[in-house]
Structures are given as C-alpha cells and as structure tokens.
Short mmCIF file of N, CA and C in Angstrom, two decimals:
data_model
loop_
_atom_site.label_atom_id
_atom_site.label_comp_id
_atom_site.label_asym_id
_atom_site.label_seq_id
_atom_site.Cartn_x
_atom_site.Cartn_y
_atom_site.Cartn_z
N UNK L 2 -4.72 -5.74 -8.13
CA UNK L 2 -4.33 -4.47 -7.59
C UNK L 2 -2.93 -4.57 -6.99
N UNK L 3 -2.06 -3.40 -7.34
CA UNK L 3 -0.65 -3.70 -6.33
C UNK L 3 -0.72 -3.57 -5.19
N UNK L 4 -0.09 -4.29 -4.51
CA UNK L 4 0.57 -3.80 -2.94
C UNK L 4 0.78 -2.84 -2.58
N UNK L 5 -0.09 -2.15 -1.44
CA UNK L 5 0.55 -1.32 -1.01
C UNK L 5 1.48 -0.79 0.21
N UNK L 6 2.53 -0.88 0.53
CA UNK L 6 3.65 -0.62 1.33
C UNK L 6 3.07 0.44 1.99
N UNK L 7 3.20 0.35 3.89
CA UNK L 7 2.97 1.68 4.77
C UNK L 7 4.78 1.48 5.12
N UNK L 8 5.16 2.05 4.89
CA UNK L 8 6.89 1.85 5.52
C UNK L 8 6.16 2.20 7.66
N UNK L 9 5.73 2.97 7.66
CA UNK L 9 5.63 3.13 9.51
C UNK L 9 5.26 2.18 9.69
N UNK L 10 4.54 1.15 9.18
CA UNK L 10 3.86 0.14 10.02
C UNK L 10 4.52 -1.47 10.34
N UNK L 11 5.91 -1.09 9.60
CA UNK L 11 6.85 -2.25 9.71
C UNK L 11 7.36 -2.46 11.20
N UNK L 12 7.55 -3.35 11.08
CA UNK L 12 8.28 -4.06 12.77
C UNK L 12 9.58 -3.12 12.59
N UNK L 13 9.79 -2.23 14.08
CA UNK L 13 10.75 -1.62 13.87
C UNK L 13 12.25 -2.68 14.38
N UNK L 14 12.83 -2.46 13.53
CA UNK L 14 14.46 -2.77 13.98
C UNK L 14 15.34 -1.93 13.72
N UNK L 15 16.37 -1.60 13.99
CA UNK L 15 17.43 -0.73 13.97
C UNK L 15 17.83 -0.75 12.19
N UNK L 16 17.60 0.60 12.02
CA UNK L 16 17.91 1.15 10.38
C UNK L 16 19.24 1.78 10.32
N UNK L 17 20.36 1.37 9.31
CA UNK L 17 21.07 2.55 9.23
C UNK L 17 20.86 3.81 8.82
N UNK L 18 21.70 5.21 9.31
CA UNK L 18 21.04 5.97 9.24
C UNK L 18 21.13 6.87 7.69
N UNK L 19 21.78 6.26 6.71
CA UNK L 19 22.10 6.73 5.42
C UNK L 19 21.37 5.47 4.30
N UNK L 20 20.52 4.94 5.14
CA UNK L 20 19.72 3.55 4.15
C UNK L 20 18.75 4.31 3.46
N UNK L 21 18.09 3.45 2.34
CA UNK L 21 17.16 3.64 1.07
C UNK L 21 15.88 3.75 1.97
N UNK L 22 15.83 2.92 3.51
CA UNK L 22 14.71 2.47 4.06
C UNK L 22 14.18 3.52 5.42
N UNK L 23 15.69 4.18 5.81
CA UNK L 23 15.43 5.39 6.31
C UNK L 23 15.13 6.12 5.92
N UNK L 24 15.78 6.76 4.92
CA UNK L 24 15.26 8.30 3.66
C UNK L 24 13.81 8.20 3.21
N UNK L 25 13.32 6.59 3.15
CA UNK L 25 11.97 6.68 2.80
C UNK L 25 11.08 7.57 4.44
N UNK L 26 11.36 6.27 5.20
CA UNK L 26 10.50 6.36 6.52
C UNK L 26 10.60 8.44 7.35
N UNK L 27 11.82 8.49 6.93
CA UNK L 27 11.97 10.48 7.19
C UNK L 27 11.48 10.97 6.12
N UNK L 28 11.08 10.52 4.60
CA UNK L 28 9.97 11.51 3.64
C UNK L 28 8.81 11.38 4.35
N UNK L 29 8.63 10.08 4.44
CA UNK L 29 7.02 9.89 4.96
C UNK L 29 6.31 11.05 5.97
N UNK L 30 7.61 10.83 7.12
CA UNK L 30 7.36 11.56 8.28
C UNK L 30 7.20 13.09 7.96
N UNK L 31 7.91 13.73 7.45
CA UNK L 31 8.06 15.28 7.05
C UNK L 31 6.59 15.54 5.92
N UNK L 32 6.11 14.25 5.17
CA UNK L 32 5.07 14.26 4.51
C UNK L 32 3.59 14.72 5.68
N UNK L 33 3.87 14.06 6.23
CA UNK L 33 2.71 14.16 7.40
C UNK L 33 2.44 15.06 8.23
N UNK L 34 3.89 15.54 8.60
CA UNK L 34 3.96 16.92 8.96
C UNK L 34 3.33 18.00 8.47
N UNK L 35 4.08 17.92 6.99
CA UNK L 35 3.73 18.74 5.97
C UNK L 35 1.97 18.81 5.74
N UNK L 36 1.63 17.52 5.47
CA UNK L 36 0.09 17.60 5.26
C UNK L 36 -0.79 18.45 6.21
N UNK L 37 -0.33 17.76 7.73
CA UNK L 37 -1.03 18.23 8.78
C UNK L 37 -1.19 19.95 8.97
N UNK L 38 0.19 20.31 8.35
CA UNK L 38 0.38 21.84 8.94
C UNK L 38 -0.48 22.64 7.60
N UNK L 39 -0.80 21.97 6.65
CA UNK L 39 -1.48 22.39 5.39
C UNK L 39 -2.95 22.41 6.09
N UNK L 40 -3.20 21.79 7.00
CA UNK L 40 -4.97 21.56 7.19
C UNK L 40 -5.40 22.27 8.34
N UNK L 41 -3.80 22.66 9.26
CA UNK L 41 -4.28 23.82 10.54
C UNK L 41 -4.11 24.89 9.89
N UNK L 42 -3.80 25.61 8.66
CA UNK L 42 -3.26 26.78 8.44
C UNK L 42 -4.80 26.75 7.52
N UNK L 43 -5.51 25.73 6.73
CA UNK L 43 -6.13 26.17 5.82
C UNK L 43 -7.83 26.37 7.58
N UNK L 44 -7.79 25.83 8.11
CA UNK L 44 -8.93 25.73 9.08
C UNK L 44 -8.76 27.20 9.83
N UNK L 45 -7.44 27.45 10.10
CA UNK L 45 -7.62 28.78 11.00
C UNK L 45 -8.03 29.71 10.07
N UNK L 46 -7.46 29.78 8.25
CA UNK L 46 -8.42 30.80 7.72
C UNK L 46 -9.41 30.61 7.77
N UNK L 47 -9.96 29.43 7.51
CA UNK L 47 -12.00 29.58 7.26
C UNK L 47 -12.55 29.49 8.78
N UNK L 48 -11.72 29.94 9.63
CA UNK L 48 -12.55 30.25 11.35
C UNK L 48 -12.58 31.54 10.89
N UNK L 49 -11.23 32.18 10.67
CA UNK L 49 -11.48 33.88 10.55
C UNK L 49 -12.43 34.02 9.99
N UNK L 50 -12.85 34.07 8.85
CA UNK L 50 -13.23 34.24 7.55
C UNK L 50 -14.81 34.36 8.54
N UNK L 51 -15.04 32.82 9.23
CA UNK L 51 -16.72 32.77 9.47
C UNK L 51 -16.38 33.79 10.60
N UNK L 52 -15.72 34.20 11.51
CA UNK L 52 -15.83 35.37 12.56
C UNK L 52 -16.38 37.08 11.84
N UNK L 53 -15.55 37.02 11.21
CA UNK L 53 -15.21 37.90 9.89
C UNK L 53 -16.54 37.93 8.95
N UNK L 54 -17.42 37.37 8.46
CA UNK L 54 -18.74 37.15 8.16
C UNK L 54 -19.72 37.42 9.45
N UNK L 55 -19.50 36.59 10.63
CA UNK L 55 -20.54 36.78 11.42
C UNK L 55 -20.76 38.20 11.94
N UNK L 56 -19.36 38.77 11.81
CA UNK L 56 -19.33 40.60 12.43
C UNK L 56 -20.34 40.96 11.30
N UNK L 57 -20.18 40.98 9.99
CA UNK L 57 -20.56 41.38 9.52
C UNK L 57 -22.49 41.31 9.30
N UNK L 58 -22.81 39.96 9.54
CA UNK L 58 -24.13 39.49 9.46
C UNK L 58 -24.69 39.96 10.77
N UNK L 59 -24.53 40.38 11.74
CA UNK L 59 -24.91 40.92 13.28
C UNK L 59 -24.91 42.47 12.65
N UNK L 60 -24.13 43.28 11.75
CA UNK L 60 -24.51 44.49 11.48
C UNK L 60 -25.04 44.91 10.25
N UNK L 61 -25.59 43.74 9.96
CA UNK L 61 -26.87 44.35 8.68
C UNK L 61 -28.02 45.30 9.03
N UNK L 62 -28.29 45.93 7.98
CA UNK L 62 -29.77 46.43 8.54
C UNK L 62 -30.71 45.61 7.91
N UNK L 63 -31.51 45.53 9.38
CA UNK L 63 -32.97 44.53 9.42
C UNK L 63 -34.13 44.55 8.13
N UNK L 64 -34.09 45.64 8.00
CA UNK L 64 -34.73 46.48 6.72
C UNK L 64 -34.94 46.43 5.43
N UNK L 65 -33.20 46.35 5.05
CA UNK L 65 -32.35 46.21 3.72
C UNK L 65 -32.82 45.08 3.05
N UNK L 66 -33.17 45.42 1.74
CA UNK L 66 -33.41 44.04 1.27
C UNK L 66 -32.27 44.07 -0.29
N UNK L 67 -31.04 45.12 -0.48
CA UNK L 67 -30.25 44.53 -0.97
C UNK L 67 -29.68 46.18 -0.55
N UNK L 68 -28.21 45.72 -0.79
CA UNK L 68 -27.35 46.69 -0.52
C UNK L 68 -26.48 47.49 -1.68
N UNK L 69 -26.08 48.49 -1.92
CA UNK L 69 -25.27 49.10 -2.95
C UNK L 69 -23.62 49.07 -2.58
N UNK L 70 -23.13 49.18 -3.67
CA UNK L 70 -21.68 49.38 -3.76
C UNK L 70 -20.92 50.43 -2.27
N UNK L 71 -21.59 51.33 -2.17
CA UNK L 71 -21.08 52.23 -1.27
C UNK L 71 -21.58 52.06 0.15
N UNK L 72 -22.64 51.14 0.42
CA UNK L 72 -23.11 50.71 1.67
C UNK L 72 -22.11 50.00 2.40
N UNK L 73 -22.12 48.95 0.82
CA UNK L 73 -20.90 47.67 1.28
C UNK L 73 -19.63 48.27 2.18
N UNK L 74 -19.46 49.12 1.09
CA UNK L 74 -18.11 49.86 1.91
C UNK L 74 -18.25 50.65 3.02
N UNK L 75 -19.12 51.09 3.44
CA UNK L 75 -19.48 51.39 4.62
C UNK L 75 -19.47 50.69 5.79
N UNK L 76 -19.68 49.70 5.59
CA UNK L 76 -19.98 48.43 6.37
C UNK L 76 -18.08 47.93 6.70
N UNK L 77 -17.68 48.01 5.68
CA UNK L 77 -16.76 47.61 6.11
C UNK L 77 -15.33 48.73 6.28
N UNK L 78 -15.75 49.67 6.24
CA UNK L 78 -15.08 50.82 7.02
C UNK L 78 -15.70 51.01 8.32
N UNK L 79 -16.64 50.44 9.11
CA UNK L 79 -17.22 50.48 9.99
C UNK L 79 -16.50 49.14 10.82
N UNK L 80 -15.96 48.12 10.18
CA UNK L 80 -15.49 46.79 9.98
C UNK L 80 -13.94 46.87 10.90
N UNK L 81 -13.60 48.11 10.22
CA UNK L 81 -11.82 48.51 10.12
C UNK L 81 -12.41 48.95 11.40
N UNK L 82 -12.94 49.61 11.98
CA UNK L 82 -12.94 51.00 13.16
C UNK L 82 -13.25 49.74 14.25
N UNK L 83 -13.45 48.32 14.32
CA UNK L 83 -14.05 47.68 15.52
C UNK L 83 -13.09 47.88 16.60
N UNK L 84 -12.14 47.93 16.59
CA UNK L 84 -10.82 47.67 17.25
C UNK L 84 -10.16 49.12 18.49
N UNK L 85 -11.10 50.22 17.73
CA UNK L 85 -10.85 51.64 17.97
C UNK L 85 -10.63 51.60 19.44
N UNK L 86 -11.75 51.15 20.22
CA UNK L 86 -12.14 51.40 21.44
C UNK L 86 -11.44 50.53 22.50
N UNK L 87 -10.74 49.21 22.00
CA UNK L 87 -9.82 48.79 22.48
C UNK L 87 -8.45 49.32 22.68
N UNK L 88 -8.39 49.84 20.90
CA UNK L 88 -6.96 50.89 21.05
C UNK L 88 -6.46 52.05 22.04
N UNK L 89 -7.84 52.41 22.22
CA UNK L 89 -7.99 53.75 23.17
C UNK L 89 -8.09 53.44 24.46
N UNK L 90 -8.40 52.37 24.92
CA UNK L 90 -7.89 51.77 26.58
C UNK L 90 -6.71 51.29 26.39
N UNK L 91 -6.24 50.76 25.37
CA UNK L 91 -4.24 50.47 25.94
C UNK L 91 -3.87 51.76 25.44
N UNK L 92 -4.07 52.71 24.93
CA UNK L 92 -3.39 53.97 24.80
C UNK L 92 -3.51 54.71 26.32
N UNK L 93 -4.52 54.49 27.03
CA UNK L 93 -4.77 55.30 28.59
C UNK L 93 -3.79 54.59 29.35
N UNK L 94 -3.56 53.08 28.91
CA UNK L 94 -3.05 52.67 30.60
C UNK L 94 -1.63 53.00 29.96
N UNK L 95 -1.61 53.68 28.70
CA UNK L 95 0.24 54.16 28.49
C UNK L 95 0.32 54.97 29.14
N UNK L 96 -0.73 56.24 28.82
CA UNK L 96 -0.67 57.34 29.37
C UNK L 96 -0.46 57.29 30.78
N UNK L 97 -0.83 56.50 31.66
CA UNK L 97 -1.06 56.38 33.14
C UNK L 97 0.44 55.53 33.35
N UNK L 98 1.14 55.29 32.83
CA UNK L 98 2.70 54.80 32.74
C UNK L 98 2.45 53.50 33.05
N UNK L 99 1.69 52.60 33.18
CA UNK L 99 1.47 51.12 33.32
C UNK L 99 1.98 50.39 31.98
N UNK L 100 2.66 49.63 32.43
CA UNK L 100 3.10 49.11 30.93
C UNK L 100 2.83 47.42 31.54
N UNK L 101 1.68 46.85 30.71
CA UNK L 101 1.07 45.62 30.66
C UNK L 101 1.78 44.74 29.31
N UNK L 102 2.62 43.63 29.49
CA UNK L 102 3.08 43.01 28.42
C UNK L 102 1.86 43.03 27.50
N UNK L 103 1.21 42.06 28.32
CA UNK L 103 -0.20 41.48 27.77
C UNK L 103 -0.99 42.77 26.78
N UNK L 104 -1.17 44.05 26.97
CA UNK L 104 -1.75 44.65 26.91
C UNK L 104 -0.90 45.37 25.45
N UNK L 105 0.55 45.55 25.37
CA UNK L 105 1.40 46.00 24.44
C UNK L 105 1.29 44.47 23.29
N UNK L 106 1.69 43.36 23.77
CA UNK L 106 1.30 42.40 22.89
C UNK L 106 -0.19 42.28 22.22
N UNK L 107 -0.85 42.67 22.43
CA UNK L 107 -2.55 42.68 22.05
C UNK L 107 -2.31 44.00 21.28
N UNK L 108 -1.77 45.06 21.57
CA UNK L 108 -2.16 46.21 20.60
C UNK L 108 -1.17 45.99 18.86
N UNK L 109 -0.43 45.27 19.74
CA UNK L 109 0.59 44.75 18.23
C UNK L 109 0.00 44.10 17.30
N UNK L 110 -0.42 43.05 17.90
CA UNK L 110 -1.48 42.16 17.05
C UNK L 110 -2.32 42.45 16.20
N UNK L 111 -3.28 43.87 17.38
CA UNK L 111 -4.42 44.79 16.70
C UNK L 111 -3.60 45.91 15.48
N UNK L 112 -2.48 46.00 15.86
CA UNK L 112 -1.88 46.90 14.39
C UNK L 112 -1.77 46.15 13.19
N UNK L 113 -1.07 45.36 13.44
CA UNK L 113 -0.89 44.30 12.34
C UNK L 113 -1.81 43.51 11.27
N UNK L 114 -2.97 43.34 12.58
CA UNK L 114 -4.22 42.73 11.90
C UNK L 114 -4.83 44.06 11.07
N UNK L 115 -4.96 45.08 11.30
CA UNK L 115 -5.42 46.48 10.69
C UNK L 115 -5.10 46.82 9.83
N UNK L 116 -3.24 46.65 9.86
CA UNK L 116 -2.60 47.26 8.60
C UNK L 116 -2.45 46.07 6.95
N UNK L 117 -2.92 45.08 7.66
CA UNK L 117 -3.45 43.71 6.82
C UNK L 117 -5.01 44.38 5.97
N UNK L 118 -5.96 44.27 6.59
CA UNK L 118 -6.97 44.56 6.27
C UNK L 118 -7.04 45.30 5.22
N UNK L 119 -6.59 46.78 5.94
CA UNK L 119 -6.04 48.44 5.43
C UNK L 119 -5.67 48.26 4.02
N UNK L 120 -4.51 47.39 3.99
CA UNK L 120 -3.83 47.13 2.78
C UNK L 120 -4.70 46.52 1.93
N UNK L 121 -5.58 45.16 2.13
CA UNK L 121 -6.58 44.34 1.06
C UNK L 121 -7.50 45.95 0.81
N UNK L 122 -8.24 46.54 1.58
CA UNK L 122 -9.37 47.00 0.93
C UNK L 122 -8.80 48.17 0.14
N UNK L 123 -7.74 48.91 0.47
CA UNK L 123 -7.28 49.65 -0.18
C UNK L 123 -6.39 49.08 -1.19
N UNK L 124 -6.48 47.85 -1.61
CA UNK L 124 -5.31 47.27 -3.00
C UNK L 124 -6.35 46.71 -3.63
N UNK L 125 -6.08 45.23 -3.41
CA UNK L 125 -7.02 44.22 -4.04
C UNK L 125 -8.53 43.80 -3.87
N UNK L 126 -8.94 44.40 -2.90
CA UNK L 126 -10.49 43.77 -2.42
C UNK L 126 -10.46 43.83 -0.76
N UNK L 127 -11.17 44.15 -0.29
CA UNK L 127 -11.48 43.13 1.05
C UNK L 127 -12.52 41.95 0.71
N UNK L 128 -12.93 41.20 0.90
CA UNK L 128 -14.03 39.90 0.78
C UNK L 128 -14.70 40.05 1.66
N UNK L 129 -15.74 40.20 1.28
CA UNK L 129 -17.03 40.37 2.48
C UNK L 129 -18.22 39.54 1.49
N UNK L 130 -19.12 39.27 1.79
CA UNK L 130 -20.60 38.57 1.51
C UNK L 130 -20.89 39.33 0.67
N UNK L 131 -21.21 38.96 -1.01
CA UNK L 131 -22.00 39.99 -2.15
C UNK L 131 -23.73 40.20 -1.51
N UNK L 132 -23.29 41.35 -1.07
CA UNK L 132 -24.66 42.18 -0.80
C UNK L 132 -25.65 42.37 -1.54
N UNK L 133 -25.29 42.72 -2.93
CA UNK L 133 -26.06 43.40 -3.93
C UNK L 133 -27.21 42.23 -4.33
N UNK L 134 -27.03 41.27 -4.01
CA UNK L 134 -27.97 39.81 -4.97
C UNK L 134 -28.80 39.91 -3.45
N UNK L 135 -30.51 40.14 -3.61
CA UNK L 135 -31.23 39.46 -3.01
C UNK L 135 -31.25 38.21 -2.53
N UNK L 136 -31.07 37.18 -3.24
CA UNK L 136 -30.85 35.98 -2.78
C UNK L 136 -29.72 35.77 -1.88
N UNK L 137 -28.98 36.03 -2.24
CA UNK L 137 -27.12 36.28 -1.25
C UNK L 137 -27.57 36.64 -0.05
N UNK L 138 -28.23 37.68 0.15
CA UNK L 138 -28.26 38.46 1.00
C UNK L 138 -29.42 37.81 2.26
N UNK L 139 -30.40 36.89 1.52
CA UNK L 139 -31.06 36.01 2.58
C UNK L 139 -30.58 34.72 2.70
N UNK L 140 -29.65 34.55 2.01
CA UNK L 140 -29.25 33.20 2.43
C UNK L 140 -28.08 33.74 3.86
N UNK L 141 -27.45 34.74 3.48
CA UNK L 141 -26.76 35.12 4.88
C UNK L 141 -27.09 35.20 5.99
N UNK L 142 -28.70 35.76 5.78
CA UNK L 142 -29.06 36.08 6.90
C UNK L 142 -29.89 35.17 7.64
N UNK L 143 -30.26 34.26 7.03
CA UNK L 143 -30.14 33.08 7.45
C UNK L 143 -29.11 31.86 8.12
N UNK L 144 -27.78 32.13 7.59
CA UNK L 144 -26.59 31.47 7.70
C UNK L 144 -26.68 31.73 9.77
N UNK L 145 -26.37 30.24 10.19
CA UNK L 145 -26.40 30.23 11.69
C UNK L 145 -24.99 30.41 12.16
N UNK L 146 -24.28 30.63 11.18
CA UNK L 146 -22.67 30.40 11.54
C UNK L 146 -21.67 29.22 11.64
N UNK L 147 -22.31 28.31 11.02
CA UNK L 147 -22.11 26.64 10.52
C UNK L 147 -21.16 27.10 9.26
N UNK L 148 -19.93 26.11 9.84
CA UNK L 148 -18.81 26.06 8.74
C UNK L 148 -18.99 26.05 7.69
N UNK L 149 -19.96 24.86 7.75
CA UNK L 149 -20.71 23.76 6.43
C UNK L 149 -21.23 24.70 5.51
N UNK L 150 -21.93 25.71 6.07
CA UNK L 150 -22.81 26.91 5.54
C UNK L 150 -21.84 27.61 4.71
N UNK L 151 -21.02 28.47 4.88
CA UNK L 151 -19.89 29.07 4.05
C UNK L 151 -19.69 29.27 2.67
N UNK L 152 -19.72 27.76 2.18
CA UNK L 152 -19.71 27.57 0.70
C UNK L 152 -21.13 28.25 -0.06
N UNK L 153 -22.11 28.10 0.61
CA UNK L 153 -23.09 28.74 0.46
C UNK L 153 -23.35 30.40 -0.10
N UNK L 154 -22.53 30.82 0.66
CA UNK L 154 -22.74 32.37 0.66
C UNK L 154 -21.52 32.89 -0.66
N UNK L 155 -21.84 33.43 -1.20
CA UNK L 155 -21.34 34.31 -2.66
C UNK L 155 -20.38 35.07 -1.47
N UNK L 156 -18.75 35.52 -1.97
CA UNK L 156 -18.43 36.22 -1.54
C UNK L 156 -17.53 37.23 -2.67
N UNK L 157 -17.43 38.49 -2.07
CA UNK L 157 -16.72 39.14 -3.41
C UNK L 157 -15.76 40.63 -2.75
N UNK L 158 -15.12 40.90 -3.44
CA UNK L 158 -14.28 41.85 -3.63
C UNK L 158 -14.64 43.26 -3.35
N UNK L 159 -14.55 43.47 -2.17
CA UNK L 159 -14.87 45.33 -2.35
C UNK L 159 -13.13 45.97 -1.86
N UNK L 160 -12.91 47.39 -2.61
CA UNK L 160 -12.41 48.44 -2.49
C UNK L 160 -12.58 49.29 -2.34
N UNK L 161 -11.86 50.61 -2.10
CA UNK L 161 -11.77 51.99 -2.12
C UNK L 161 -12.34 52.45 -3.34
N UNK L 162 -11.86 52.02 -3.91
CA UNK L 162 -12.18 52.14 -5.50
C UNK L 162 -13.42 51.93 -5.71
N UNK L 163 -14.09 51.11 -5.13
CA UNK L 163 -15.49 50.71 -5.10
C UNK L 163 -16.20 51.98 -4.69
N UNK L 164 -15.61 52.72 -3.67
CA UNK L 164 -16.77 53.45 -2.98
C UNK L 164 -16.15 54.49 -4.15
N UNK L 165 -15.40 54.98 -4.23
CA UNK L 165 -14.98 56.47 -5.26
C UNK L 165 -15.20 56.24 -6.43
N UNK L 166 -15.78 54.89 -7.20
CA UNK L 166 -16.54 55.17 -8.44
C UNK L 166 -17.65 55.31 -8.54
N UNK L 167 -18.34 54.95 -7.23
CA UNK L 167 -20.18 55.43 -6.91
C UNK L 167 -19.57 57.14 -6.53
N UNK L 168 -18.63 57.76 -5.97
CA UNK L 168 -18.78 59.07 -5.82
C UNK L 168 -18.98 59.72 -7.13
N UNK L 169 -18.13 59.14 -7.62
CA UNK L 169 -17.91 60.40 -9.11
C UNK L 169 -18.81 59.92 -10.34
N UNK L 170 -19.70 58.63 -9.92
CA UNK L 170 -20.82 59.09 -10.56
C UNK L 170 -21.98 59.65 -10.65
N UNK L 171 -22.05 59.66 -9.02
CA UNK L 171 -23.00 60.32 -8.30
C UNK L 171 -23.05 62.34 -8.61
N UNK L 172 -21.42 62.48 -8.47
CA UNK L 172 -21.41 63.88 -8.46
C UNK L 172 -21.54 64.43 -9.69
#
C-alpha cells in the first residue's frame, strides 16, 4: 500500500511563504474549511426540514387514514399562515411607535422565510410528507422526530397547481 502523507502533522518549522510545502499545507487547510462548512449547511437543512415535518405531523387529522391532493394543500396553506399571529403583534408595537430592533429583525426574517416558501409552493413544489400512500402516512405518524427516521418517510412535491387541478376537475 502507498504512504500516506498528512502534511499538518509534520514537525512544524518555518516554511517559506511561496514554497510547494506551503501551497500544499494552505489547500489542505481551506479543504477542511471547505468540508466542514459543507456539513453545517447540509445539517441546518435536515433540522429545518424535521421542524418543518414535525409542524406538519402535530396537524394531521387523527381520523385520516390517507389524504387527497387538495387536503395536502390545505395543510400547507395552513403551513404558510403559522407566522400570521406573530406578524400581527410586531405590526401593534409599530402602531404604538415602539420600535424594537429585535422585534423589526424577527419580522424580516419572518418575510423572507415566507416569501421563500410562497415562491416553492407556488413554482416548483413545496415538500411535505406524501400523504396519499397509507403506509407513508403511518409510518409518519409514527415518526418520533429522530433524524435517523427521515429517510424513512416518502417526501414529495405539492403546488398550487396541485390544488387547481383537483378544482377543475371537480367542477
């Protein structure tokens, strides 16, 4: 088997700073960087994602034993509106002329995160848990909110489009 070279783990001595042995030891470093910032960016999505599932698994109905195209979307136009009632207490303490950084920074956030959303379900999909499969639908509700669990659950694509092609076949 070849050798394998850690360049960090060498006895440090003074490198010049335009050497073959520096340029390695600063790839390495920016490598690691690089890796690391690849594994906080991919972890903070799959936290959302399970927050983002669990809203959703807390407002199933108990009942349901599979859901339709236009429920789905219900659910998650119900999804979009969580935020409402927050909006409407930093809109009062405007009205009342209090101006809270904290409180203007949080409603920014809450726009941003909205007009994100807004945009997936009305373009490409929002991703929510495939409802429609019986099985899907108890393995969710089962799901304790374990990371591990995740891979588990079917997830899929709803739109606008979703709910306005159950209208106009309905009508």
């Amino acid at each position: 088997m070849p050798k394998v070279k850690l360049l960090g783990n060498k006895s440090r001595k003074a490198l010049h700073p335009y050497s073959r042995k520096a340029a390695q030891l600063t790839k390495e470093v920016h490598r690691v960087e690089r890796v690391n910032r690849g594994k906080a960016e991919r972890a903070s999505t799959v936290i959302t994602n399970a927050k983002k599932l669990r809203w959703f698994q807390q407002h199933l109905d108990p009942n349901a034993t599979v859901y339709n195209k236009s429920q789905i979307c219900q659910l998650i136009e119900l999804y979009l509106e969580r935020f409402n009632d927050e909006l409407k207490e930093i809109a009062n303490f405007k009205k009342l002329g209090r101006k809270l950084s904290s409180k203007v920074a949080r409603e920014g956030n809450i726009q941003l995160i909205l007009d994100q959303e807004k945009q997936q379900y009305g373009g490409s999909g929002f991703e929510v848990p495939d409802l429609t499969l019986k099985e899907n639908l108890q393995k969710f509700r089962e799901w304790n909110g374990d990371l591990k669990g995740l891979p588990n659950i079917i997830i899929c694509k709803f739109s606008v489009k979703d709910k306005l092609d159950i209208s106009n076949t309905v009508s």
